[in-house]
C-alpha cells in the first residue's frame, strides 16, 4: 500500500501534542489508500473536486468527515451540501448565500472557513484584508442560519524562503485573532505545516507527506 504508516503515526503524535487537527488530503488518491488510513483511525479527509468527492463519499465509510478544500463553484454546492463537514475555501458573499440555501434544503448547518489570500503569487484564490472585513460585515448583517463561519484558511507562497512563509502565516493568524467567534485556523501543508503550527494553526491539510507524491499536481 502507498500510505506511509510511520509518517502518519509520527505526524499524529506531533499534531496531537499541539492540539492540531489533521485533514488528510486524499485528492487523486484511490479509495483503498483512504480506507487504509481510515483503518489507522483517521476520520478527516480533504478533497478538491466535487465529482471526485462525491464518488468517494458514496464508496467509503459514512463517518468520514469530508473537507472541501478546493475552489468551489456556486453551481456545484448542491452536490456536496448533504454531507460535507467543512468548506475551507469560501471567498465570496454569493457563494456563502448559495451554501446557506443548499444547507437549508437539508435542514442542516454547514461549517465554512473564509479563504484569505496571503501568498505572493497572483494565482491563489482568496480574499484580501478589506474583502474579508466586507464579507464579515455581510455575514453580520445578513441572516445565514444554515452557515457557520468557523474561521479562516490560507496558503503560503510556494517558496523555500521560510521567513516569507512565516510572515504570511503570522499575518493570517493576526486576522484570525480579530474575530472572537472563530475557532479554526486552517493553514499548513506537507512542506510548511511546522511553520504553520508554530504560528497559530490548529488545522493542517496534508497530502503528499502521507500518501506520497501525486502523479499530477492539481
Ligand atoms: C493539495 C492541497 C493540500 C495538500 O498538499 P500537500 O503538499 O500534498 O500536503 C493542502 N491544501 C490545499 C488547498 C490543497 O489543494
PDB file of C-alpha atoms and ligand atoms in Angstrom:
ATOM      1  CA  UNK A   1       0.000   0.000   0.000  1.00  0.00           C
ATOM      2  CA  UNK A   2       1.142   3.518  -0.598  1.00  0.00           C
ATOM      3  CA  UNK A   3       0.075   5.034   2.707  1.00  0.00           C
ATOM      4  CA  UNK A   4       3.092   5.876   4.834  1.00  0.00           C
ATOM      5  CA  UNK A   5       2.149   4.442   8.246  1.00  0.00           C
ATOM      6  CA  UNK A   6       5.289   5.628  10.006  1.00  0.00           C
ATOM      7  CA  UNK A   7       4.827   9.168   8.733  1.00  0.00           C
ATOM      8  CA  UNK A   8       1.170   9.068   9.750  1.00  0.00           C
ATOM      9  CA  UNK A   9       1.870   7.912  13.300  1.00  0.00           C
ATOM     10  CA  UNK A  10       4.651  10.440  13.820  1.00  0.00           C
ATOM     11  CA  UNK A  11       2.567  13.248  12.421  1.00  0.00           C
ATOM     12  CA  UNK A  12      -0.452  12.309  14.557  1.00  0.00           C
ATOM     13  CA  UNK A  13       1.648  12.349  17.701  1.00  0.00           C
ATOM     14  CA  UNK A  14       3.269  15.652  16.827  1.00  0.00           C
ATOM     15  CA  UNK A  15      -0.060  17.291  15.982  1.00  0.00           C
ATOM     16  CA  UNK A  16      -1.926  15.904  18.991  1.00  0.00           C
ATOM     17  CA  UNK A  17       0.712  17.402  21.263  1.00  0.00           C
ATOM     18  CA  UNK A  18      -0.147  20.782  19.760  1.00  0.00           C
ATOM     19  CA  UNK A  19      -3.923  20.124  19.622  1.00  0.00           C
ATOM     20  CA  UNK A  20      -3.907  20.472  15.850  1.00  0.00           C
ATOM     21  CA  UNK A  21      -6.469  18.672  13.684  1.00  0.00           C
ATOM     22  CA  UNK A  22      -5.099  16.706  10.757  1.00  0.00           C
ATOM     23  CA  UNK A  23      -7.000  16.802   7.490  1.00  0.00           C
ATOM     24  CA  UNK A  24      -5.547  14.060   5.284  1.00  0.00           C
ATOM     25  CA  UNK A  25      -5.658  15.389   1.735  1.00  0.00           C
ATOM     26  CA  UNK A  26      -6.618  12.441  -0.445  1.00  0.00           C
ATOM     27  CA  UNK A  27      -7.221  14.131  -3.800  1.00  0.00           C
ATOM     28  CA  UNK A  28      -6.250  11.935  -6.774  1.00  0.00           C
ATOM     29  CA  UNK A  29      -5.643   9.003  -4.392  1.00  0.00           C
ATOM     30  CA  UNK A  30      -7.621   5.750  -4.680  1.00  0.00           C
ATOM     31  CA  UNK A  31     -10.285   4.644  -2.217  1.00  0.00           C
ATOM     32  CA  UNK A  32      -8.017   1.834  -0.978  1.00  0.00           C
ATOM     33  CA  UNK A  33      -5.496   4.375   0.332  1.00  0.00           C
ATOM     34  CA  UNK A  34      -8.218   6.282   2.130  1.00  0.00           C
ATOM     35  CA  UNK A  35      -9.615   3.077   3.617  1.00  0.00           C
ATOM     36  CA  UNK A  36      -6.114   2.137   4.822  1.00  0.00           C
ATOM     37  CA  UNK A  37      -5.758   5.437   6.602  1.00  0.00           C
ATOM     38  CA  UNK A  38      -9.298   5.165   7.951  1.00  0.00           C
ATOM     39  CA  UNK A  39      -8.303   1.812   9.429  1.00  0.00           C
ATOM     40  CA  UNK A  40      -5.448   3.580  11.225  1.00  0.00           C
ATOM     41  CA  UNK A  41      -8.053   5.813  12.844  1.00  0.00           C
ATOM     42  CA  UNK A  42      -8.082   8.832  10.548  1.00  0.00           C
ATOM     43  CA  UNK A  43     -11.536  10.399  10.043  1.00  0.00           C
ATOM     44  CA  UNK A  44     -10.909  13.844   8.486  1.00  0.00           C
ATOM     45  CA  UNK A  45     -10.156  13.815   4.762  1.00  0.00           C
ATOM     46  CA  UNK A  46      -9.798  16.682   2.299  1.00  0.00           C
ATOM     47  CA  UNK A  47     -10.738  16.769  -1.385  1.00  0.00           C
ATOM     48  CA  UNK A  48     -10.566  19.442  -4.095  1.00  0.00           C
ATOM     49  CA  UNK A  49     -13.010  18.278  -6.725  1.00  0.00           C
ATOM     50  CA  UNK A  50     -16.766  17.893  -6.339  1.00  0.00           C
ATOM     51  CA  UNK A  51     -17.181  14.855  -8.560  1.00  0.00           C
ATOM     52  CA  UNK A  52     -14.276  13.010  -7.002  1.00  0.00           C
ATOM     53  CA  UNK A  53     -15.501  13.859  -3.514  1.00  0.00           C
ATOM     54  CA  UNK A  54     -18.975  12.565  -4.311  1.00  0.00           C
ATOM     55  CA  UNK A  55     -17.715   9.258  -5.644  1.00  0.00           C
ATOM     56  CA  UNK A  56     -15.516   8.765  -2.584  1.00  0.00           C
ATOM     57  CA  UNK A  57     -18.286   9.703  -0.193  1.00  0.00           C
ATOM     58  CA  UNK A  58     -20.516   7.094  -1.857  1.00  0.00           C
ATOM     59  CA  UNK A  59     -17.944   4.337  -1.636  1.00  0.00           C
ATOM     60  CA  UNK A  60     -16.318   4.900   1.750  1.00  0.00           C
ATOM     61  CA  UNK A  61     -17.438   4.708   5.424  1.00  0.00           C
ATOM     62  CA  UNK A  62     -20.136   7.182   6.308  1.00  0.00           C
ATOM     63  CA  UNK A  63     -18.485   8.513   9.457  1.00  0.00           C
ATOM     64  CA  UNK A  64     -15.683  10.143   7.467  1.00  0.00           C
ATOM     65  CA  UNK A  65     -15.673  13.929   7.870  1.00  0.00           C
ATOM     66  CA  UNK A  66     -15.187  15.293   4.366  1.00  0.00           C
ATOM     67  CA  UNK A  67     -13.492  18.670   3.986  1.00  0.00           C
ATOM     68  CA  UNK A  68     -13.827  20.521   0.717  1.00  0.00           C
ATOM     69  CA  UNK A  69     -10.534  22.384   0.315  1.00  0.00           C
ATOM     70  CA  UNK A  70     -10.618  23.380  -3.355  1.00  0.00           C
ATOM     71  CA  UNK A  71     -12.163  26.276  -5.175  1.00  0.00           C
ATOM     72  CA  UNK A  72     -15.923  25.743  -5.034  1.00  0.00           C
ATOM     73  CA  UNK A  73     -18.234  26.931  -7.791  1.00  0.00           C
ATOM     74  CA  UNK A  74     -21.676  28.048  -6.635  1.00  0.00           C
ATOM     75  CA  UNK A  75     -23.485  25.759  -9.052  1.00  0.00           C
ATOM     76  CA  UNK A  76     -21.790  22.703  -7.504  1.00  0.00           C
ATOM     77  CA  UNK A  77     -22.605  23.380  -3.864  1.00  0.00           C
ATOM     78  CA  UNK A  78     -25.785  21.301  -4.112  1.00  0.00           C
ATOM     79  CA  UNK A  79     -23.820  18.116  -4.785  1.00  0.00           C
ATOM     80  CA  UNK A  80     -21.829  18.241  -1.554  1.00  0.00           C
ATOM     81  CA  UNK A  81     -24.285  20.039   0.755  1.00  0.00           C
ATOM     82  CA  UNK A  82     -25.941  16.859   2.066  1.00  0.00           C
ATOM     83  CA  UNK A  83     -22.770  15.511   3.627  1.00  0.00           C
ATOM     84  CA  UNK A  84     -19.814  17.930   3.589  1.00  0.00           C
ATOM     85  CA  UNK A  85     -18.300  18.601   7.018  1.00  0.00           C
ATOM     86  CA  UNK A  86     -16.372  21.814   6.377  1.00  0.00           C
ATOM     87  CA  UNK A  87     -15.865  24.021   3.308  1.00  0.00           C
ATOM     88  CA  UNK A  88     -12.427  25.654   3.544  1.00  0.00           C
ATOM     89  CA  UNK A  89     -12.394  27.938   0.526  1.00  0.00           C
ATOM     90  CA  UNK A  90     -15.298  30.367   0.794  1.00  0.00           C
ATOM     91  CA  UNK A  91     -14.297  33.670  -0.804  1.00  0.00           C
ATOM     92  CA  UNK A  92     -17.489  35.485  -1.790  1.00  0.00           C
ATOM     93  CA  UNK A  93     -20.880  36.523  -0.441  1.00  0.00           C
ATOM     94  CA  UNK A  94     -22.620  34.866  -3.372  1.00  0.00           C
ATOM     95  CA  UNK A  95     -21.000  31.506  -2.617  1.00  0.00           C
ATOM     96  CA  UNK A  96     -21.933  31.863   1.050  1.00  0.00           C
ATOM     97  CA  UNK A  97     -25.502  32.626   0.058  1.00  0.00           C
ATOM     98  CA  UNK A  98     -25.650  29.512  -2.080  1.00  0.00           C
ATOM     99  CA  UNK A  99     -24.186  27.334   0.715  1.00  0.00           C
ATOM    100  CA  UNK A 100     -26.853  28.727   3.043  1.00  0.00           C
ATOM    101  CA  UNK A 101     -29.592  27.968   0.524  1.00  0.00           C
ATOM    102  CA  UNK A 102     -28.487  24.392  -0.156  1.00  0.00           C
ATOM    103  CA  UNK A 103     -27.873  23.644   3.515  1.00  0.00           C
ATOM    104  CA  UNK A 104     -31.382  24.918   4.207  1.00  0.00           C
ATOM    105  CA  UNK A 105     -32.822  22.320   1.851  1.00  0.00           C
ATOM    106  CA  UNK A 106     -31.303  19.601   4.003  1.00  0.00           C
ATOM    107  CA  UNK A 107     -32.163  21.453   7.173  1.00  0.00           C
ATOM    108  CA  UNK A 108     -28.537  21.429   8.244  1.00  0.00           C
ATOM    109  CA  UNK A 109     -25.810  23.918   9.122  1.00  0.00           C
ATOM    110  CA  UNK A 110     -22.612  23.796   7.080  1.00  0.00           C
ATOM    111  CA  UNK A 111     -19.359  24.937   8.629  1.00  0.00           C
ATOM    112  CA  UNK A 112     -17.296  27.257   6.436  1.00  0.00           C
ATOM    113  CA  UNK A 113     -13.878  28.866   6.502  1.00  0.00           C
ATOM    114  CA  UNK A 114     -13.156  32.072   4.639  1.00  0.00           C
ATOM    115  CA  UNK A 115     -10.118  31.828   2.418  1.00  0.00           C
ATOM    116  CA  UNK A 116      -7.681  34.701   2.694  1.00  0.00           C
ATOM    117  CA  UNK A 117      -5.031  35.439   0.102  1.00  0.00           C
ATOM    118  CA  UNK A 118      -1.713  35.596   1.946  1.00  0.00           C
ATOM    119  CA  UNK A 119       0.746  34.401  -0.714  1.00  0.00           C
ATOM    120  CA  UNK A 120       2.771  36.484  -3.126  1.00  0.00           C
ATOM    121  CA  UNK A 121       1.538  34.538  -6.140  1.00  0.00           C
ATOM    122  CA  UNK A 122      -1.361  36.030  -8.041  1.00  0.00           C
ATOM    123  CA  UNK A 123      -2.824  32.648  -8.828  1.00  0.00           C
ATOM    124  CA  UNK A 124      -4.009  31.606  -5.400  1.00  0.00           C
ATOM    125  CA  UNK A 125      -7.618  32.302  -4.533  1.00  0.00           C
ATOM    126  CA  UNK A 126      -8.785  34.223  -1.553  1.00  0.00           C
ATOM    127  CA  UNK A 127      -9.897  37.493  -0.029  1.00  0.00           C
ATOM    128  CA  UNK A 128      -7.671  40.411   0.804  1.00  0.00           C
ATOM    129  CA  UNK A 129      -7.985  42.081   4.174  1.00  0.00           C
ATOM    130  CA  UNK A 130     -10.583  44.641   3.071  1.00  0.00           C
ATOM    131  CA  UNK A 131     -12.675  41.986   1.343  1.00  0.00           C
ATOM    132  CA  UNK A 132     -12.551  39.830   4.458  1.00  0.00           C
ATOM    133  CA  UNK A 133     -13.876  42.704   6.530  1.00  0.00           C
ATOM    134  CA  UNK A 134     -16.594  43.364   3.965  1.00  0.00           C
ATOM    135  CA  UNK A 135     -17.652  39.736   3.876  1.00  0.00           C
ATOM    136  CA  UNK A 136     -17.709  39.506   7.673  1.00  0.00           C
ATOM    137  CA  UNK A 137     -19.888  42.629   7.703  1.00  0.00           C
ATOM    138  CA  UNK A 138     -22.222  40.962   5.218  1.00  0.00           C
ATOM    139  CA  UNK A 139     -22.332  37.866   7.430  1.00  0.00           C
ATOM    140  CA  UNK A 140     -23.190  40.019  10.453  1.00  0.00           C
ATOM    141  CA  UNK A 141     -25.869  41.930   8.538  1.00  0.00           C
ATOM    142  CA  UNK A 142     -27.471  39.001   6.745  1.00  0.00           C
ATOM    143  CA  UNK A 143     -29.328  36.104   8.075  1.00  0.00           C
ATOM    144  CA  UNK A 144     -27.432  32.962   7.080  1.00  0.00           C
ATOM    145  CA  UNK A 145     -28.958  30.498   9.539  1.00  0.00           C
ATOM    146  CA  UNK A 146     -27.599  27.483   7.685  1.00  0.00           C
ATOM    147  CA  UNK A 147     -23.991  28.608   7.598  1.00  0.00           C
ATOM    148  CA  UNK A 148     -21.491  28.811  10.412  1.00  0.00           C
ATOM    149  CA  UNK A 149     -18.280  30.727   9.720  1.00  0.00           C
ATOM    150  CA  UNK A 150     -15.771  28.881  11.869  1.00  0.00           C
ATOM    151  CA  UNK A 151     -12.573  30.603  10.889  1.00  0.00           C
ATOM    152  CA  UNK A 152     -10.008  31.224   8.184  1.00  0.00           C
ATOM    153  CA  UNK A 153      -7.967  29.268   5.683  1.00  0.00           C
ATOM    154  CA  UNK A 154      -4.881  30.289   3.755  1.00  0.00           C
ATOM    155  CA  UNK A 155      -1.992  29.025   1.681  1.00  0.00           C
ATOM    156  CA  UNK A 156       1.510  30.436   1.924  1.00  0.00           C
ATOM    157  CA  UNK A 157       3.717  31.204  -1.047  1.00  0.00           C
ATOM    158  CA  UNK A 158       5.371  28.277  -2.761  1.00  0.00           C
ATOM    159  CA  UNK A 159       8.923  29.165  -1.784  1.00  0.00           C
ATOM    160  CA  UNK A 160      11.962  27.878   0.093  1.00  0.00           C
ATOM    161  CA  UNK A 161      12.133  31.180   1.921  1.00  0.00           C
ATOM    162  CA  UNK A 162      10.905  30.218   5.374  1.00  0.00           C
ATOM    163  CA  UNK A 163      10.995  33.821   6.576  1.00  0.00           C
ATOM    164  CA  UNK A 164       8.479  34.719   3.895  1.00  0.00           C
ATOM    165  CA  UNK A 165       6.227  31.770   4.792  1.00  0.00           C
ATOM    166  CA  UNK A 166       6.461  32.698   8.462  1.00  0.00           C
ATOM    167  CA  UNK A 167       5.437  36.253   7.721  1.00  0.00           C
ATOM    168  CA  UNK A 168       2.417  35.101   5.725  1.00  0.00           C
ATOM    169  CA  UNK A 169       1.216  32.707   8.422  1.00  0.00           C
ATOM    170  CA  UNK A 170       1.709  35.360  11.095  1.00  0.00           C
ATOM    171  CA  UNK A 171      -0.391  37.710   9.027  1.00  0.00           C
ATOM    172  CA  UNK A 172      -3.240  35.199   8.735  1.00  0.00           C
ATOM    173  CA  UNK A 173      -3.040  34.432  12.455  1.00  0.00           C
ATOM    174  CA  UNK A 174      -3.359  38.126  13.274  1.00  0.00           C
ATOM    175  CA  UNK A 175      -6.508  38.371  11.117  1.00  0.00           C
ATOM    176  CA  UNK A 176      -7.900  35.233  12.756  1.00  0.00           C
ATOM    177  CA  UNK A 177      -7.442  36.741  16.206  1.00  0.00           C
ATOM    178  CA  UNK A 178      -9.574  39.756  15.305  1.00  0.00           C
ATOM    179  CA  UNK A 179     -12.728  37.634  15.322  1.00  0.00           C
ATOM    180  CA  UNK A 180     -13.515  36.160  18.732  1.00  0.00           C
ATOM    181  CA  UNK A 181     -16.135  33.794  17.295  1.00  0.00           C
ATOM    182  CA  UNK A 182     -13.565  31.916  15.228  1.00  0.00           C
ATOM    183  CA  UNK A 183     -12.253  28.529  16.328  1.00  0.00           C
ATOM    184  CA  UNK A 184     -10.479  27.099  13.270  1.00  0.00           C
ATOM    185  CA  UNK A 185      -7.347  28.382  11.567  1.00  0.00           C
ATOM    186  CA  UNK A 186      -6.607  26.099   8.619  1.00  0.00           C
ATOM    187  CA  UNK A 187      -3.050  26.630   7.431  1.00  0.00           C
ATOM    188  CA  UNK A 188      -0.091  24.395   6.664  1.00  0.00           C
ATOM    189  CA  UNK A 189       0.565  21.681   4.071  1.00  0.00           C
ATOM    190  CA  UNK A 190       3.232  18.958   3.759  1.00  0.00           C
ATOM    191  CA  UNK A 191       6.071  21.379   3.142  1.00  0.00           C
ATOM    192  CA  UNK A 192       5.205  24.097   5.652  1.00  0.00           C
ATOM    193  CA  UNK A 193       2.951  22.662   8.358  1.00  0.00           C
ATOM    194  CA  UNK A 194       5.565  23.014  11.123  1.00  0.00           C
ATOM    195  CA  UNK A 195       5.925  26.718  10.455  1.00  0.00           C
ATOM    196  CA  UNK A 196       2.123  26.994  10.360  1.00  0.00           C
ATOM    197  CA  UNK A 197       1.686  25.248  13.709  1.00  0.00           C
ATOM    198  CA  UNK A 198       4.361  27.442  15.280  1.00  0.00           C
ATOM    199  CA  UNK A 199       2.352  30.434  14.117  1.00  0.00           C
ATOM    200  CA  UNK A 200      -1.084  29.555  15.372  1.00  0.00           C
ATOM    201  CA  UNK A 201      -2.535  26.975  13.005  1.00  0.00           C
ATOM    202  CA  UNK A 202      -4.914  24.478  14.599  1.00  0.00           C
ATOM    203  CA  UNK A 203      -5.815  22.587  11.418  1.00  0.00           C
ATOM    204  CA  UNK A 204      -3.352  21.362   8.800  1.00  0.00           C
ATOM    205  CA  UNK A 205      -4.115  19.933   5.363  1.00  0.00           C
ATOM    206  CA  UNK A 206      -1.541  17.304   4.479  1.00  0.00           C
ATOM    207  CA  UNK A 207      -1.408  15.118   1.381  1.00  0.00           C
ATOM    208  CA  UNK A 208       1.893  14.069  -0.136  1.00  0.00           C
ATOM    209  CA  UNK A 209       3.660  13.514   3.194  1.00  0.00           C
ATOM    210  CA  UNK A 210       1.097  10.793   3.997  1.00  0.00           C
ATOM    211  CA  UNK A 211       0.074   9.386   0.615  1.00  0.00           C
ATOM    212  CA  UNK A 212       3.233  10.012  -1.399  1.00  0.00           C
ATOM    213  CA  UNK A 213       3.607  12.427  -4.276  1.00  0.00           C
ATOM    214  CA  UNK A 214       0.638  12.907  -6.573  1.00  0.00           C
ATOM    215  CA  UNK A 215       1.128  11.906 -10.192  1.00  0.00           C
ATOM    216  CA  UNK A 216      -0.083  15.258 -11.319  1.00  0.00           C
ATOM    217  CA  UNK A 217      -0.458  18.276  -9.133  1.00  0.00           C
ATOM    218  CA  UNK A 218      -3.940  19.665  -9.176  1.00  0.00           C
TER     219      UNK A 218
HETATM  220  C1  LIG B   1      -3.382  19.645  -2.345  1.00  0.00           C
HETATM  221  C2  LIG B   1      -3.663  20.578  -1.237  1.00  0.00           C
HETATM  222  C3  LIG B   1      -3.081  20.401   0.035  1.00  0.00           C
HETATM  223  C4  LIG B   1      -2.101  19.299   0.372  1.00  0.00           C
HETATM  224  O1  LIG B   1      -0.878  19.483  -0.268  1.00  0.00           O
HETATM  225  P1  LIG B   1       0.407  18.595   0.097  1.00  0.00           P
HETATM  226  O2  LIG B   1       1.540  19.439  -0.333  1.00  0.00           O
HETATM  227  O3  LIG B   1       0.261  17.349  -0.706  1.00  0.00           O
HETATM  228  O4  LIG B   1       0.401  18.331   1.545  1.00  0.00           O
HETATM  229  C5  LIG B   1      -3.453  21.293   1.033  1.00  0.00           C
HETATM  230  N1  LIG B   1      -4.314  22.300   0.804  1.00  0.00           N
HETATM  231  C6  LIG B   1      -4.869  22.505  -0.401  1.00  0.00           C
HETATM  232  C7  LIG B   1      -5.820  23.632  -0.576  1.00  0.00           C
HETATM  233  C8  LIG B   1      -4.562  21.669  -1.464  1.00  0.00           C
HETATM  234  O5  LIG B   1      -5.111  21.890  -2.658  1.00  0.00           O
END
